[in-house]
PDB file of C-alpha atoms in Angstrom:
ATOM      1  CA  MET A   1      -0.215   0.300  -0.035  1.00 87.00           C
ATOM      2  CA  VAL A   2       1.229   3.907  -0.785  1.00 95.00           C
ATOM      3  CA  LYS A   3       1.194   6.235   2.314  1.00 98.00           C
ATOM      4  CA  LYS A   4       0.486   9.370   1.575  1.00 98.00           C
ATOM      5  CA  ILE A   5       2.759  12.035   2.992  1.00 98.00           C
ATOM      6  CA  LEU A   6       2.655  15.291   3.951  1.00 98.00           C
ATOM      7  CA  ILE A   7       4.541  17.754   4.170  1.00 98.00           C
ATOM      8  CA  THR A   8       4.772  21.074   6.493  1.00 98.00           C
ATOM      9  CA  GLY A   9       6.806  23.798   5.283  1.00 96.00           C
ATOM     10  CA  ALA A  10       7.559  22.226   2.239  1.00 95.00           C
ATOM     11  CA  SER A  11       9.688  25.522   1.234  1.00 93.00           C
ATOM     12  CA  GLY A  12      12.256  24.920   4.040  1.00 91.00           C
ATOM     13  CA  LEU A  13      16.100  23.403   3.793  1.00 92.00           C
ATOM     14  CA  ILE A  14      14.992  20.404   5.774  1.00 95.00           C
ATOM     15  CA  ALA A  15      11.685  19.456   3.594  1.00 95.00           C
ATOM     16  CA  GLY A  16      12.931  20.172   0.295  1.00 94.00           C
ATOM     17  CA  ILE A  17      16.267  17.061   1.071  1.00 96.00           C
ATOM     18  CA  LEU A  18      13.146  14.776   2.317  1.00 98.00           C
ATOM     19  CA  ILE A  19      10.775  15.488  -0.858  1.00 97.00           C
ATOM     20  CA  LYS A  20      13.966  15.149  -3.319  1.00 96.00           C
ATOM     21  CA  HIS A  21      14.805  11.979  -1.458  1.00 98.00           C
ATOM     22  CA  LEU A  22      11.126   9.956  -0.938  1.00 98.00           C
ATOM     23  CA  SER A  23      10.382  11.056  -4.218  1.00 96.00           C
ATOM     24  CA  ASN A  24      11.931   8.462  -5.307  1.00 95.00           C
ATOM     25  CA  ASN A  25      10.524   5.832  -3.299  1.00 96.00           C
ATOM     26  CA  SER A  26       7.082   4.099  -5.162  1.00 96.00           C
ATOM     27  CA  ASN A  27       5.903   3.515  -1.538  1.00 97.00           C
ATOM     28  CA  TYR A  28       5.226   7.136  -0.652  1.00 98.00           C
ATOM     29  CA  ASP A  29       3.219   9.744  -2.198  1.00 98.00           C
ATOM     30  CA  ILE A  30       4.418  13.505  -0.917  1.00 98.00           C
ATOM     31  CA  TYR A  31       2.386  16.407  -0.429  1.00 98.00           C
ATOM     32  CA  GLY A  32       3.125  18.803   1.241  1.00 97.00           C
ATOM     33  CA  ILE A  33       1.803  22.631   1.896  1.00 98.00           C
ATOM     34  CA  ASP A  34       3.737  25.903   2.479  1.00 96.00           C
ATOM     35  CA  LYS A  35       1.965  30.181   3.426  1.00 93.00           C
ATOM     36  CA  HIS A  36       4.322  30.526   0.919  1.00 87.00           C
ATOM     37  CA  ILE A  37       6.066  29.150  -1.971  1.00 85.00           C
ATOM     38  CA  GLU A  38       9.607  31.125  -2.193  1.00 82.00           C
ATOM     39  CA  LEU A  39      12.856  29.965  -0.185  1.00 80.00           C
ATOM     40  CA  SER A  40      12.744  30.078   3.090  1.00 78.00           C
ATOM     41  CA  THR A  41      14.670  32.518   5.487  1.00 74.00           C
ATOM     42  CA  ARG A  42      16.997  29.786   6.366  1.00 71.00           C
ATOM     43  CA  TYR A  43      19.184  29.695   3.006  1.00 69.00           C
ATOM     44  CA  GLN A  44      19.928  33.780   3.483  1.00 67.00           C
ATOM     45  CA  LEU A  45      20.511  33.589   7.789  1.00 70.00           C
ATOM     46  CA  GLU A  46      23.295  31.048   6.512  1.00 71.00           C
ATOM     47  CA  ASN A  47      24.358  33.100   3.811  1.00 62.00           C
ATOM     48  CA  THR A  48      24.481  30.482   0.869  1.00 70.00           C
ATOM     49  CA  PRO A  49      24.720  32.144  -2.624  1.00 70.00           C
ATOM     50  CA  ILE A  50      21.454  32.019  -3.944  1.00 71.00           C
ATOM     51  CA  THR A  51      20.859  32.317  -8.012  1.00 71.00           C
ATOM     52  CA  GLU A  52      18.614  34.429  -9.613  1.00 69.00           C
ATOM     53  CA  GLY A  53      15.314  32.090  -9.799  1.00 70.00           C
ATOM     54  CA  GLN A  54      16.343  29.842  -7.876  1.00 79.00           C
ATOM     55  CA  GLN A  55      13.205  28.244  -5.999  1.00 83.00           C
ATOM     56  CA  PRO A  56      12.628  25.427  -3.312  1.00 87.00           C
ATOM     57  CA  ILE A  57      12.364  22.368  -4.147  1.00 87.00           C
ATOM     58  CA  LEU A  58       8.096  21.020  -3.697  1.00 90.00           C
ATOM     59  CA  PRO A  59       6.062  18.485  -4.791  1.00 92.00           C
ATOM     60  CA  SER A  60       4.062  18.300  -7.817  1.00 90.00           C
ATOM     61  CA  LYS A  61       2.045  21.230  -8.632  1.00 91.00           C
ATOM     62  CA  GLU A  62      -1.550  19.417  -7.955  1.00 94.00           C
ATOM     63  CA  LYS A  63      -0.224  18.269  -4.065  1.00 97.00           C
ATOM     64  CA  PHE A  64       1.276  20.719  -3.119  1.00 97.00           C
ATOM     65  CA  TYR A  65      -0.730  23.838  -1.300  1.00 97.00           C
ATOM     66  CA  VAL A  66      -0.028  27.665  -0.380  1.00 96.00           C
ATOM     67  CA  CYS A  67      -1.600  27.335   3.197  1.00 97.00           C
ATOM     68  CA  ASP A  68      -0.688  28.739   6.868  1.00 96.00           C
ATOM     69  CA  ILE A  69      -0.460  26.062   9.672  1.00 96.00           C
ATOM     70  CA  THR A  70      -2.558  27.716  11.415  1.00 97.00           C
ATOM     71  CA  ASP A  71      -5.851  28.142   8.822  1.00 97.00           C
ATOM     72  CA  GLU A  72      -7.717  25.243  10.838  1.00 97.00           C
ATOM     73  CA  ASN A  73     -10.032  24.895   7.792  1.00 98.00           C
ATOM     74  CA  GLN A  74      -7.948  24.479   4.667  1.00 98.00           C
ATOM     75  CA  LEU A  75      -5.300  22.335   6.744  1.00 98.00           C
ATOM     76  CA  SER A  76      -8.268  19.833   7.688  1.00 98.00           C
ATOM     77  CA  HIS A  77      -9.127  20.143   4.904  1.00 98.00           C
ATOM     78  CA  ILE A  78      -6.042  18.992   2.719  1.00 98.00           C
ATOM     79  CA  ILE A  79      -5.577  16.392   5.113  1.00 98.00           C
ATOM     80  CA  GLU A  80      -8.901  14.962   4.531  1.00 97.00           C
ATOM     81  CA  GLU A  81      -9.685  14.612   1.082  1.00 97.00           C
ATOM     82  CA  ASN A  82      -5.790  13.382  -0.201  1.00 98.00           C
ATOM     83  CA  GLN A  83      -6.895  10.756   3.424  1.00 98.00           C
ATOM     84  CA  ILE A  84      -3.159  11.541   4.580  1.00 98.00           C
ATOM     85  CA  ASN A  85      -1.399   8.580   6.456  1.00 98.00           C
ATOM     86  CA  ILE A  86       1.875  10.389   7.608  1.00 98.00           C
ATOM     87  CA  ILE A  87       2.802  14.190   8.474  1.00 98.00           C
ATOM     88  CA  ILE A  88       6.118  15.112   8.959  1.00 98.00           C
ATOM     89  CA  HIS A  89       6.128  18.515  10.458  1.00 98.00           C
ATOM     90  CA  LEU A  90       8.602  20.523   9.695  1.00 98.00           C
ATOM     91  CA  ALA A  91       6.326  24.345   9.523  1.00 97.00           C
ATOM     92  CA  SER A  92       8.643  26.162  12.127  1.00 95.00           C
ATOM     93  CA  LEU A  93       9.584  29.483  12.973  1.00 94.00           C
ATOM     94  CA  LEU A  94      12.994  30.109  13.773  1.00 91.00           C
ATOM     95  CA  GLU A  95      14.460  31.776  16.303  1.00 90.00           C
ATOM     96  CA  THR A  96      15.239  35.259  14.581  1.00 87.00           C
ATOM     97  CA  GLU A  97      11.180  35.988  15.148  1.00 92.00           C
ATOM     98  CA  THR A  98       9.747  37.980  17.801  1.00 96.00           C
ATOM     99  CA  VAL A  99       8.486  35.691  20.685  1.00 97.00           C
ATOM    100  CA  GLU A 100       4.723  36.477  20.124  1.00 97.00           C
ATOM    101  CA  LYS A 101       5.229  35.236  15.912  1.00 97.00           C
ATOM    102  CA  ILE A 102       7.272  32.105  16.842  1.00 97.00           C
ATOM    103  CA  ASN A 103       4.169  31.135  19.708  1.00 97.00           C
ATOM    104  CA  HIS A 104       1.527  31.758  17.172  1.00 97.00           C
ATOM    105  CA  ILE A 105       3.105  29.469  14.702  1.00 97.00           C
ATOM    106  CA  ASN A 106       5.297  26.907  16.495  1.00 98.00           C
ATOM    107  CA  CYS A 107       2.546  26.481  19.757  1.00 98.00           C
ATOM    108  CA  TYR A 108      -0.456  27.254  18.484  1.00 98.00           C
ATOM    109  CA  GLY A 109      -0.354  25.726  15.063  1.00 98.00           C
ATOM    110  CA  THR A 110       0.738  22.567  15.489  1.00 98.00           C
ATOM    111  CA  LYS A 111      -1.604  21.995  18.667  1.00 98.00           C
ATOM    112  CA  ILE A 112      -4.262  22.693  15.138  1.00 98.00           C
ATOM    113  CA  LEU A 113      -2.454  20.317  13.107  1.00 98.00           C
ATOM    114  CA  PHE A 114      -2.512  17.989  15.827  1.00 98.00           C
ATOM    115  CA  ASP A 115      -6.145  17.879  17.097  1.00 98.00           C
ATOM    116  CA  ILE A 116      -6.970  17.292  12.915  1.00 98.00           C
ATOM    117  CA  ALA A 117      -4.651  14.361  12.884  1.00 98.00           C
ATOM    118  CA  THR A 118      -5.634  12.978  15.229  1.00 97.00           C
ATOM    119  CA  LYS A 119      -9.564  12.944  14.582  1.00 96.00           C
ATOM    120  CA  GLN A 120      -8.641  10.843  11.209  1.00 95.00           C
ATOM    121  CA  LYS A 121      -8.989   7.781  10.537  1.00 94.00           C
ATOM    122  CA  HIS A 122      -7.003   7.649   7.735  1.00 97.00           C
ATOM    123  CA  MET A 123      -4.047   8.927   9.881  1.00 98.00           C
ATOM    124  CA  GLU A 124      -1.305   6.485  11.260  1.00 98.00           C
ATOM    125  CA  MET A 125       1.774   8.660  12.534  1.00 98.00           C
ATOM    126  CA  ILE A 126       3.167  12.203  13.173  1.00 98.00           C
ATOM    127  CA  ILE A 127       6.350  12.726  12.670  1.00 98.00           C
ATOM    128  CA  TYR A 128       7.395  15.967  14.621  1.00 98.00           C
ATOM    129  CA  ALA A 129      10.536  18.299  13.771  1.00 98.00           C
ATOM    130  CA  SER A 130      12.088  18.755  17.228  1.00 98.00           C
ATOM    131  CA  SER A 131      14.922  20.491  17.795  1.00 98.00           C
ATOM    132  CA  VAL A 132      18.431  19.531  19.932  1.00 98.00           C
ATOM    133  CA  MET A 133      17.800  23.157  21.311  1.00 97.00           C
ATOM    134  CA  THR A 134      15.556  21.676  23.660  1.00 98.00           C
ATOM    135  CA  VAL A 135      18.483  21.226  25.135  1.00 98.00           C
ATOM    136  CA  PHE A 136      20.905  24.299  24.515  1.00 97.00           C
ATOM    137  CA  GLY A 137      20.834  24.934  27.985  1.00 96.00           C
ATOM    138  CA  TYR A 138      23.243  22.223  28.561  1.00 96.00           C
ATOM    139  CA  LEU A 139      25.998  24.852  26.746  1.00 95.00           C
ATOM    140  CA  GLU A 140      25.608  27.627  29.288  1.00 94.00           C
ATOM    141  CA  ASN A 141      27.850  25.409  31.841  1.00 92.00           C
ATOM    142  CA  GLU A 142      30.513  23.819  31.550  1.00 90.00           C
ATOM    143  CA  PRO A 143      31.670  21.412  30.533  1.00 91.00           C
ATOM    144  CA  TYR A 144      29.919  21.384  27.216  1.00 94.00           C
ATOM    145  CA  SER A 145      30.014  25.066  26.710  1.00 93.00           C
ATOM    146  CA  SER A 146      33.995  24.851  26.081  1.00 92.00           C
ATOM    147  CA  LEU A 147      32.293  23.695  22.572  1.00 92.00           C
ATOM    148  CA  ALA A 148      30.753  26.982  22.586  1.00 86.00           C
ATOM    149  CA  LYS A 149      34.653  28.349  22.981  1.00 89.00           C
ATOM    150  CA  ASN A 150      36.006  26.271  20.780  1.00 89.00           C
ATOM    151  CA  ILE A 151      38.150  24.980  23.275  1.00 91.00           C
ATOM    152  CA  GLN A 152      38.775  20.983  22.622  1.00 91.00           C
ATOM    153  CA  PRO A 153      37.152  19.351  25.939  1.00 90.00           C
ATOM    154  CA  LYS A 154      39.710  17.381  28.287  1.00 85.00           C
ATOM    155  CA  LYS A 155      37.723  13.568  28.136  1.00 83.00           C
ATOM    156  CA  LEU A 156      34.620  12.964  26.505  1.00 85.00           C
ATOM    157  CA  LEU A 157      31.521  14.598  27.656  1.00 92.00           C
ATOM    158  CA  LYS A 158      28.175  12.797  29.236  1.00 95.00           C
ATOM    159  CA  LYS A 159      25.619  12.785  27.216  1.00 97.00           C
ATOM    160  CA  ILE A 160      22.224  14.432  27.394  1.00 98.00           C
ATOM    161  CA  THR A 161      19.999  12.110  26.902  1.00 98.00           C
ATOM    162  CA  ILE A 162      16.204  11.773  26.733  1.00 98.00           C
ATOM    163  CA  ASN A 163      15.685  11.142  29.778  1.00 98.00           C
ATOM    164  CA  ASP A 164      17.526  14.577  31.118  1.00 98.00           C
ATOM    165  CA  SER A 165      15.500  17.447  31.834  1.00 98.00           C
ATOM    166  CA  PRO A 166      15.012  19.959  28.926  1.00 98.00           C
ATOM    167  CA  ILE A 167      16.870  23.133  29.237  1.00 97.00           C
ATOM    168  CA  PRO A 168      16.329  26.277  27.101  1.00 97.00           C
ATOM    169  CA  SER A 169      18.811  28.307  26.089  1.00 95.00           C
ATOM    170  CA  HIS A 170      18.985  32.043  27.310  1.00 94.00           C
ATOM    171  CA  PHE A 171      20.874  33.926  24.509  1.00 92.00           C
ATOM    172  CA  ASN A 172      17.870  36.291  23.919  1.00 95.00           C
ATOM    173  CA  SER A 173      14.209  36.166  24.286  1.00 97.00           C
ATOM    174  CA  SER A 174      13.382  34.823  20.648  1.00 96.00           C
ATOM    175  CA  PHE A 175      16.261  31.732  21.327  1.00 96.00           C
ATOM    176  CA  GLU A 176      14.483  30.792  24.554  1.00 97.00           C
ATOM    177  CA  ALA A 177      10.807  31.068  22.722  1.00 97.00           C
ATOM    178  CA  TYR A 178      12.278  28.862  20.081  1.00 97.00           C
ATOM    179  CA  CYS A 179      13.726  26.639  22.317  1.00 98.00           C
ATOM    180  CA  ASN A 180      10.377  26.266  24.150  1.00 98.00           C
ATOM    181  CA  SER A 181       8.200  25.807  21.021  1.00 98.00           C
ATOM    182  CA  LYS A 182       9.280  22.721  20.199  1.00 98.00           C
ATOM    183  CA  ILE A 183       9.526  21.666  24.388  1.00 98.00           C
ATOM    184  CA  TYR A 184       6.241  22.569  25.058  1.00 98.00           C
ATOM    185  CA  SER A 185       5.079  20.753  20.983  1.00 98.00           C
ATOM    186  CA  GLU A 186       6.954  17.766  22.708  1.00 98.00           C
ATOM    187  CA  GLU A 187       5.036  17.439  25.866  1.00 98.00           C
ATOM    188  CA  LEU A 188       1.602  18.366  23.544  1.00 98.00           C
ATOM    189  CA  ALA A 189       2.229  14.913  21.474  1.00 98.00           C
ATOM    190  CA  ARG A 190       2.871  13.042  24.399  1.00 98.00           C
ATOM    191  CA  GLN A 191       0.015  14.135  25.138  1.00 98.00           C
ATOM    192  CA  TYR A 192      -2.245  12.958  22.454  1.00 98.00           C
ATOM    193  CA  SER A 193      -0.326   9.707  22.508  1.00 98.00           C
ATOM    194  CA  SER A 194      -1.704   8.974  26.292  1.00 97.00           C
ATOM    195  CA  ILE A 195      -5.051   9.242  24.415  1.00 97.00           C
ATOM    196  CA  GLU A 196      -6.809   5.453  24.527  1.00 95.00           C
ATOM    197  CA  THR A 197      -9.459   6.681  21.367  1.00 95.00           C
ATOM    198  CA  VAL A 198      -6.471   8.355  19.256  1.00 96.00           C
ATOM    199  CA  ASN A 199      -4.495   5.225  17.045  1.00 96.00           C
ATOM    200  CA  VAL A 200      -1.655   7.914  16.124  1.00 98.00           C
ATOM    201  CA  LYS A 201       1.918   7.534  16.281  1.00 98.00           C
ATOM    202  CA  PHE A 202       3.598  10.445  17.024  1.00 98.00           C
ATOM    203  CA  ILE A 203       7.712  10.510  16.829  1.00 98.00           C
ATOM    204  CA  CYS A 204       9.753  13.300  17.957  1.00 98.00           C
ATOM    205  CA  ALA A 205      12.821  13.928  16.153  1.00 98.00           C
ATOM    206  CA  ARG A 206      15.906  16.589  17.891  1.00 98.00           C
ATOM    207  CA  PHE A 207      17.621  16.794  14.388  1.00 98.00           C
ATOM    208  CA  GLY A 208      21.268  18.420  15.119  1.00 98.00           C
ATOM    209  CA  TRP A 209      21.928  21.392  12.941  1.00 95.00           C
ATOM    210  CA  ILE A 210      20.840  20.788   9.399  1.00 95.00           C
ATOM    211  CA  ASN A 211      23.559  23.297   7.213  1.00 92.00           C
ATOM    212  CA  THR A 212      22.659  24.325   4.088  1.00 89.00           C
ATOM    213  CA  THR A 213      25.757  23.121   1.855  1.00 89.00           C
ATOM    214  CA  ASP A 214      25.795  19.954   3.486  1.00 93.00           C
ATOM    215  CA  ASP A 215      29.658  20.897   4.543  1.00 91.00           C
ATOM    216  CA  ILE A 216      30.717  21.552   7.840  1.00 90.00           C
ATOM    217  CA  THR A 217      34.980  21.715   7.452  1.00 87.00           C
ATOM    218  CA  SER A 218      34.364  25.099   7.424  1.00 84.00           C
ATOM    219  CA  ASP A 219      36.426  26.869  10.602  1.00 81.00           C
ATOM    220  CA  LEU A 220      34.097  29.660  10.601  1.00 79.00           C
ATOM    221  CA  TYR A 221      31.836  26.922  12.199  1.00 86.00           C
ATOM    222  CA  ASP A 222      31.982  26.494  16.376  1.00 89.00           C
ATOM    223  CA  TRP A 223      32.206  23.503  17.937  1.00 92.00           C
ATOM    224  CA  SER A 224      28.904  23.560  18.928  1.00 91.00           C
ATOM    225  CA  ASP A 225      27.493  23.622  15.765  1.00 92.00           C
ATOM    226  CA  LYS A 226      30.147  21.179  14.681  1.00 95.00           C
ATOM    227  CA  SER A 227      29.145  18.533  17.307  1.00 96.00           C
ATOM    228  CA  ILE A 228      25.578  18.095  16.978  1.00 97.00           C
ATOM    229  CA  TRP A 229      26.002  19.051  13.091  1.00 97.00           C
ATOM    230  CA  CYS A 230      23.235  16.052  10.885  1.00 98.00           C
ATOM    231  CA  SER A 231      24.332  15.649   7.332  1.00 98.00           C
ATOM    232  CA  HIS A 232      22.193  15.260   4.767  1.00 97.00           C
ATOM    233  CA  ARG A 233      21.953  11.620   3.924  1.00 98.00           C
ATOM    234  CA  ASP A 234      21.774  11.131   7.997  1.00 98.00           C
ATOM    235  CA  LEU A 235      18.450  12.608   7.928  1.00 98.00           C
ATOM    236  CA  CYS A 236      17.252  11.018   4.391  1.00 98.00           C
ATOM    237  CA  GLN A 237      18.762   7.618   6.899  1.00 98.00           C
ATOM    238  CA  PHE A 238      16.339   8.560  10.030  1.00 98.00           C
ATOM    239  CA  ILE A 239      13.290   9.471   8.166  1.00 98.00           C
ATOM    240  CA  ASP A 240      13.424   6.285   6.238  1.00 98.00           C
ATOM    241  CA  ARG A 241      14.574   4.124   9.530  1.00 98.00           C
ATOM    242  CA  ILE A 242      11.173   5.536  11.014  1.00 98.00           C
ATOM    243  CA  LEU A 243       8.885   4.989   8.208  1.00 98.00           C
ATOM    244  CA  GLU A 244       9.821   1.420   7.625  1.00 97.00           C
ATOM    245  CA  LYS A 245       9.846   0.522  11.052  1.00 97.00           C
ATOM    246  CA  GLN A 246       6.363   2.188  12.351  1.00 96.00           C
ATOM    247  CA  SER A 247       4.734  -1.212  12.760  1.00 96.00           C
ATOM    248  CA  ILE A 248       6.538  -1.065  15.546  1.00 96.00           C
ATOM    249  CA  LEU A 249       7.378   1.805  17.253  1.00 97.00           C
ATOM    250  CA  LYS A 250       5.836   2.886  20.183  1.00 97.00           C
ATOM    251  CA  LYS A 251       2.914   5.371  20.101  1.00 97.00           C
ATOM    252  CA  PHE A 252       5.413   8.224  21.555  1.00 98.00           C
ATOM    253  CA  GLU A 253       9.010   8.288  21.211  1.00 98.00           C
ATOM    254  CA  ILE A 254      11.418  11.392  21.276  1.00 98.00           C
ATOM    255  CA  TYR A 255      15.014  10.694  18.922  1.00 98.00           C
ATOM    256  CA  PHE A 256      17.962  13.029  19.114  1.00 98.00           C
ATOM    257  CA  VAL A 257      19.604  13.076  15.534  1.00 98.00           C
ATOM    258  CA  SER A 258      22.983  13.717  14.647  1.00 98.00           C
ATOM    259  CA  SER A 259      25.720  13.021  12.833  1.00 98.00           C
ATOM    260  CA  ASN A 260      28.893  10.465  14.333  1.00 97.00           C
ATOM    261  CA  ASN A 261      30.446  14.172  15.506  1.00 97.00           C
ATOM    262  CA  ASP A 262      33.766  14.140  18.087  1.00 95.00           C
ATOM    263  CA  TYR A 263      32.495  15.252  20.986  1.00 94.00           C
ATOM    264  CA  CYS A 264      28.788  15.129  20.425  1.00 96.00           C
ATOM    265  CA  TRP A 265      27.385  15.499  23.809  1.00 97.00           C
ATOM    266  CA  VAL A 266      23.642  13.670  22.523  1.00 98.00           C
ATOM    267  CA  ASP A 267      22.606  10.427  23.040  1.00 98.00           C
ATOM    268  CA  MET A 268      21.636   8.306  20.260  1.00 98.00           C
ATOM    269  CA  ASP A 269      21.634   5.377  21.791  1.00 97.00           C
ATOM    270  CA  ASN A 270      17.630   4.674  21.552  1.00 97.00           C
ATOM    271  CA  CYS A 271      18.026   5.185  17.594  1.00 97.00           C
ATOM    272  CA  ARG A 272      20.545   2.498  17.351  1.00 97.00           C
ATOM    273  CA  GLN A 273      18.866   0.151  18.860  1.00 97.00           C
ATOM    274  CA  ASP A 274      14.891   0.711  17.620  1.00 97.00           C
ATOM    275  CA  LEU A 275      15.845   2.214  13.983  1.00 98.00           C
ATOM    276  CA  ASN A 276      19.259   0.341  13.651  1.00 98.00           C
ATOM    277  CA  TYR A 277      20.225   3.923  13.035  1.00 98.00           C
ATOM    278  CA  VAL A 278      24.578   3.977  11.782  1.00 97.00           C
ATOM    279  CA  PRO A 279      25.090   7.612  11.304  1.00 98.00           C
ATOM    280  CA  GLN A 280      27.013   7.567   8.224  1.00 97.00           C
ATOM    281  CA  ASP A 281      28.713  11.213   8.269  1.00 97.00           C
ATOM    282  CA  GLY A 282      30.488  13.204  10.786  1.00 97.00           C
ATOM    283  CA  ALA A 283      32.749  15.824  11.778  1.00 95.00           C
ATOM    284  CA  LYS A 284      36.167  15.725  12.910  1.00 93.00           C
ATOM    285  CA  TRP A 285      38.003  17.769  15.468  1.00 89.00           C
ATOM    286  CA  LYS A 286      41.281  18.572  13.269  1.00 79.00           C
ATOM    287  CA  THR A 287      44.658  18.366  16.053  1.00 67.00           C
ATOM    288  CA  THR A 288      47.788  20.162  15.157  1.00 56.00           C
TER     289      THR A 288
END
């Protein structure tokens, strides 16, 4: 049976990577929504050279919808009319926006989506794009803060697990709001999954840093980024594993998703055990 997958935030970086990858698999029928058809602000933020007229990678025209995640009526119509089975929820405002806008889209919008999806008989699973930024507060204290200063730790770092308390960054109010929006949405997913009448599975993927160039060799990057970098190939592998093992997954799971980086400080053991996820790439600390 072909699975119908809806990707929210379809004009974004991660969405483009996944749309290109999943569209090559005949087992999946890919749909997308976004409130615009231009490249997301992520590209400009990373100062990636953009050619004139460059467009995001989107599903075919008849399977892409211009839709705001908070438009309950249109969103419900899209999901129900197309009998969507799986949602990969990527739509999110970055920490460059105001606190009010972040809360509106990332929290309120996500609640609308979860509420609609869990009422659909054909819905099977939601893969929620959380973030390693749910635990970025740990980087503000030793021994993890040395990474932000590009100081090589004297020993391997104790890894933060999914059982450790989330701690948002306090860098600024918008940064903290973004972290808290991911923490909020994870808890929201947990609550929905605990409802006995809800049969939808919720997978919260705490993605590491996924950059536009898929390159981590530049000295311009701090080790707070490099240590949690996730390559495009490892991102696609993770999604493949989730989709392949959907039937045996629990109703609610959280996974850290990064590449095999030196001094990676988040624990991916459950990702390896449950999904056989083995990162193929990684950032290495250069020794002189």
